[in-house]
Short mmCIF file of C-alpha atoms in Angstrom, two decimals:
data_model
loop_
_atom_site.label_atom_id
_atom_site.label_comp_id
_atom_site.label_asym_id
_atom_site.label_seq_id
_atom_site.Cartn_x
_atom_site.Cartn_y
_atom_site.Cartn_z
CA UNK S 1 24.50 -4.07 1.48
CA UNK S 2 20.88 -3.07 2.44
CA UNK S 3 20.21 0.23 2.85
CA UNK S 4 16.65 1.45 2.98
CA UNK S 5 13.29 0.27 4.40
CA UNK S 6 9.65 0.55 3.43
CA UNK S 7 7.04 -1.12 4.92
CA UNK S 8 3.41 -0.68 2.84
CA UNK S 9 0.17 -0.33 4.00
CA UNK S 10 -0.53 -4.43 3.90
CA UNK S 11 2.58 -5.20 5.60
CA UNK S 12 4.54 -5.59 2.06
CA UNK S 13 8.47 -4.76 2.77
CA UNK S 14 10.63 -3.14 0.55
CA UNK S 15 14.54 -2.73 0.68
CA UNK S 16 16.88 -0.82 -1.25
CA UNK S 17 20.50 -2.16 -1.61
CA UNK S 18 23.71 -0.26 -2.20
CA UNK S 19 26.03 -3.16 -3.49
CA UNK S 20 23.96 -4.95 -5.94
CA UNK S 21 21.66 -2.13 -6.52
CA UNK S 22 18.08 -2.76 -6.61
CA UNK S 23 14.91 -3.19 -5.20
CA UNK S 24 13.44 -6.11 -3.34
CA UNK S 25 10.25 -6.39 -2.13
CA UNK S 26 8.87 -8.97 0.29
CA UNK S 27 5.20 -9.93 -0.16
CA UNK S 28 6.06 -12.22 3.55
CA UNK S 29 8.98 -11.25 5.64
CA UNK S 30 9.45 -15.11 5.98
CA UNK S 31 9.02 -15.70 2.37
CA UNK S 32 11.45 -15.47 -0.55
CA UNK S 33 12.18 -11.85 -1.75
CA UNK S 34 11.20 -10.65 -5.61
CA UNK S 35 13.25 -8.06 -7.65
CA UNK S 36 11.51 -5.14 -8.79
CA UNK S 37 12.03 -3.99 -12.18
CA UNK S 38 15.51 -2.09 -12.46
CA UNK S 39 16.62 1.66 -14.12
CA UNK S 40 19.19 1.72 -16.28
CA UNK S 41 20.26 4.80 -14.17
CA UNK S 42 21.03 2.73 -11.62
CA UNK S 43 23.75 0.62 -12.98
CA UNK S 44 25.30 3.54 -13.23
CA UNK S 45 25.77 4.61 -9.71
CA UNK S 46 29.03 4.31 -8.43
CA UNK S 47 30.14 1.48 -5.43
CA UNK S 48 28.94 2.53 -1.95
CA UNK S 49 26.73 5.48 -2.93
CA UNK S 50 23.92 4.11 -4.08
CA UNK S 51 20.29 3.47 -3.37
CA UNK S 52 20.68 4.71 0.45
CA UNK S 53 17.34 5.85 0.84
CA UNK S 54 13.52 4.16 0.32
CA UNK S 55 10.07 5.76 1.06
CA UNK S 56 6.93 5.16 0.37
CA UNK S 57 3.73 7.33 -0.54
CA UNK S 58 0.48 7.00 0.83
CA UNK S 59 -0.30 6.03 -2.80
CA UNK S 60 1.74 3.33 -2.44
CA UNK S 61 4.59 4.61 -5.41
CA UNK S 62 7.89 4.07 -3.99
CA UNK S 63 11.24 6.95 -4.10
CA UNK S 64 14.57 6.08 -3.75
CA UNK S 65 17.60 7.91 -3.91
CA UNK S 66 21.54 7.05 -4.27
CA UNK S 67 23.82 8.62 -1.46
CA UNK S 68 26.22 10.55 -4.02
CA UNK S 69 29.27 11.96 -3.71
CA UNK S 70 30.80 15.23 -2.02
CA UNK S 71 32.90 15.96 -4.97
CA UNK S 72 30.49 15.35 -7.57
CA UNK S 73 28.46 18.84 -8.11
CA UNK S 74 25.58 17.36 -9.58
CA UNK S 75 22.19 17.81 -7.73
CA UNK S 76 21.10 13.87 -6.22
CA UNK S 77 18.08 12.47 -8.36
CA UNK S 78 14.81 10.78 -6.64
CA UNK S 79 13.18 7.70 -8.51
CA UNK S 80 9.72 6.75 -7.97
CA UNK S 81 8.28 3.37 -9.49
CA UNK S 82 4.14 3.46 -9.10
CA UNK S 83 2.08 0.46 -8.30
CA UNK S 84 5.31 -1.53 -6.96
CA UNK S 85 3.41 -4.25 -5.74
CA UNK S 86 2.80 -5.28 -9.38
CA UNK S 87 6.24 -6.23 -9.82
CA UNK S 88 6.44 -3.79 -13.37
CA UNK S 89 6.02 -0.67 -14.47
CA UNK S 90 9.62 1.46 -14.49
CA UNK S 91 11.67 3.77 -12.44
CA UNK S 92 11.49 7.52 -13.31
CA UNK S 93 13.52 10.72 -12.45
CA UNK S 94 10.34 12.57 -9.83
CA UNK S 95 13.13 15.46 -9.72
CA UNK S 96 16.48 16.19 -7.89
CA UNK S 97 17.51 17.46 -5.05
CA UNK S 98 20.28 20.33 -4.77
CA UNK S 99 23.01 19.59 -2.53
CA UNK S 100 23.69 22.20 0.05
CA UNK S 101 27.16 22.09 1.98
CA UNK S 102 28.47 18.83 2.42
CA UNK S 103 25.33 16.47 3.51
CA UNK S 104 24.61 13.90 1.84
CA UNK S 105 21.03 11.56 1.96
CA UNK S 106 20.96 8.57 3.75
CA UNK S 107 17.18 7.41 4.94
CA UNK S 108 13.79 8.78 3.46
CA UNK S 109 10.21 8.42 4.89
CA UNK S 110 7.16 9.99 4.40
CA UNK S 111 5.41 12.23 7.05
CA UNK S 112 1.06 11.55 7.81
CA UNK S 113 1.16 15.42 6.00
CA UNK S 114 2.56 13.21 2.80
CA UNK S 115 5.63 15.41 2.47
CA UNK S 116 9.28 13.60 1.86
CA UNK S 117 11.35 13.45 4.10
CA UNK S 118 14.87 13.13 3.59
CA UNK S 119 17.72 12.76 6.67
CA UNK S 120 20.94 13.68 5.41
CA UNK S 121 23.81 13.70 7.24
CA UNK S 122 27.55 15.39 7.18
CA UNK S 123 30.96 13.86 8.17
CA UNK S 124 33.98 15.79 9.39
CA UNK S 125 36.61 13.87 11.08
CA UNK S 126 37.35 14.05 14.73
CA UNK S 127 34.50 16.66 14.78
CA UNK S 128 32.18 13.90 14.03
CA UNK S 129 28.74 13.78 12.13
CA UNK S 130 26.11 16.50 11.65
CA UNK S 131 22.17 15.58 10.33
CA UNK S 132 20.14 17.49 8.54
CA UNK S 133 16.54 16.41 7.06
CA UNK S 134 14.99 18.31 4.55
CA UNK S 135 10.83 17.81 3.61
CA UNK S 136 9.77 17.94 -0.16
CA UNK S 137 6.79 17.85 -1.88
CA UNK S 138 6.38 15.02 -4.63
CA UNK S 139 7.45 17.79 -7.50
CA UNK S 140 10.84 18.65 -5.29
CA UNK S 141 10.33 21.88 -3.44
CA UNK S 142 11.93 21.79 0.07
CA UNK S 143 12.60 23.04 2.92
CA UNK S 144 14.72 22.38 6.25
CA UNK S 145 13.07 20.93 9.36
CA UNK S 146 16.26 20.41 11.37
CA UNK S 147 19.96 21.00 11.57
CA UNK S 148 22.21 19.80 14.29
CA UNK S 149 25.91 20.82 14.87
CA UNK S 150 28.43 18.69 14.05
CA UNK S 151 29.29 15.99 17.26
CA UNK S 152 25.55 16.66 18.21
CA UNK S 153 24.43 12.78 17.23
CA UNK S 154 26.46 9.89 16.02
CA UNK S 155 25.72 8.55 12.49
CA UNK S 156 21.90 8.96 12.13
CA UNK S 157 21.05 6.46 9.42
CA UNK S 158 17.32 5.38 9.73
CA UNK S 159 14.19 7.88 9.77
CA UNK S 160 10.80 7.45 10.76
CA UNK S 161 8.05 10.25 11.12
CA UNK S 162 5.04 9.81 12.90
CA UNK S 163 2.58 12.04 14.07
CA UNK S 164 0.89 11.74 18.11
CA UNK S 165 -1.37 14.59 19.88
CA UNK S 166 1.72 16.52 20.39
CA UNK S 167 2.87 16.69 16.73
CA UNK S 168 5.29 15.54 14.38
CA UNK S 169 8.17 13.39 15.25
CA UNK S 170 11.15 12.53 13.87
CA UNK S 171 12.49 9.31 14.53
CA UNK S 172 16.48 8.73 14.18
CA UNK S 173 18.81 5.96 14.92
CA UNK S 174 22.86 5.36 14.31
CA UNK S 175 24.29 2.19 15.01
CA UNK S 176 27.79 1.40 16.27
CA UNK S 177 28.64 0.05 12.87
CA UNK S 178 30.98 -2.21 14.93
CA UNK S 179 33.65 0.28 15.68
CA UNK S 180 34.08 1.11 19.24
CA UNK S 181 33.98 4.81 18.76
CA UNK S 182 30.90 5.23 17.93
CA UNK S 183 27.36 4.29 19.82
CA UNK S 184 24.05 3.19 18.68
CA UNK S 185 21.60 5.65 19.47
CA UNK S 186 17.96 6.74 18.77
CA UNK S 187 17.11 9.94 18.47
CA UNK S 188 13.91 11.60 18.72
CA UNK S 189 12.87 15.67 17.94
CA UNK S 190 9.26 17.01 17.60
CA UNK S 191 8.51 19.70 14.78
CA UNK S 192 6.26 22.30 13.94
CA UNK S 193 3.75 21.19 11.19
#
């Protein structure tokens, strides 16, 4: 069940799985995939909520963060292994992030201003989804860059941001997830700095 995407600076992919969860990174997207070195944290996690989310810093140190749960009151914690592309070195707790409401995280990238950015999103029935992302500095502080209404989007899942002459973007897709209720759909909204 893979979850999260980061692609380094030399082309090196990285993907975060929520079944068996780990990290994998691929030195060749046609090559054979290595495991990165694993927390003892994340055996913990519980099935289907965990390691949702994968960024990268322009240092190259990857974060990841589980999903969670809406009835668990603890805050969500980010990991961040540095120098990845060594294959060692060890996860550790970066800091958490405070849930607010009922949005949970689901992608991560990081912005050209080297901010976090975190797309979380909220689920209510018949009423449908709600996203919300939320950028952090690499010692946690945050703050919201965007909140839709619930039924706005479907399930926003994936995040890019990118910056052009106009400013920063936010890039967002949902996919179908094969049920015929629901559409794929990217979603793009530009940001004040």
């Amino acid at each position: 069940d893979s979850e999260g995407l980061a692609i380094a600076a030399d082309g090196t992919a990285y993907v975060s799985f929520e079944g068996a969860t780990r990290v994998l990174r691929y030195p060749r997207l046609d090559g054979p995939a290595e495991n990165l070195p694993e927390a003892p944290a994340f055996r913990k996690l519980p099935a289907n909520s965990a390691l949702e989310a994968l960024a990268i810093a322009p240092d190259g140190t990857l974060y990841t963060l589980p999903e969670g749960r809406l009835e668990s009151r603890e805050p969500i914690p980010v990991w961040r292994l540095r120098k990845p592309a060594s294959g060692k070195g060890q996860w550790e707790r970066a800091f958490t992030i405070a849930k607010q409401g009922r949005f949970l995280p689901v992608a991560a990238d990081f912005g050209p201003d080297g901010k976090l950015y975190i797309l979380e999103r909220q689920f209510d029935g018949l009423a449908g989804f709600a996203s919300r992302v939320r950028r952090f500095t690499t010692e946690g502080a945050a703050e919201t860059v965007l909140e839709t209404e619930l039924g706005t989007h479907f399930n926003l899942e994936g995040l890019a941001v990118w910056q052009d002459a106009q400013g920063l973007r936010l890039t967002m897709i949902a996919d179908d997830n094969f049920r015929f209720f629901l559409s794929t759909q990217i979603v793009e909204y530009r940001i004040s700095d």
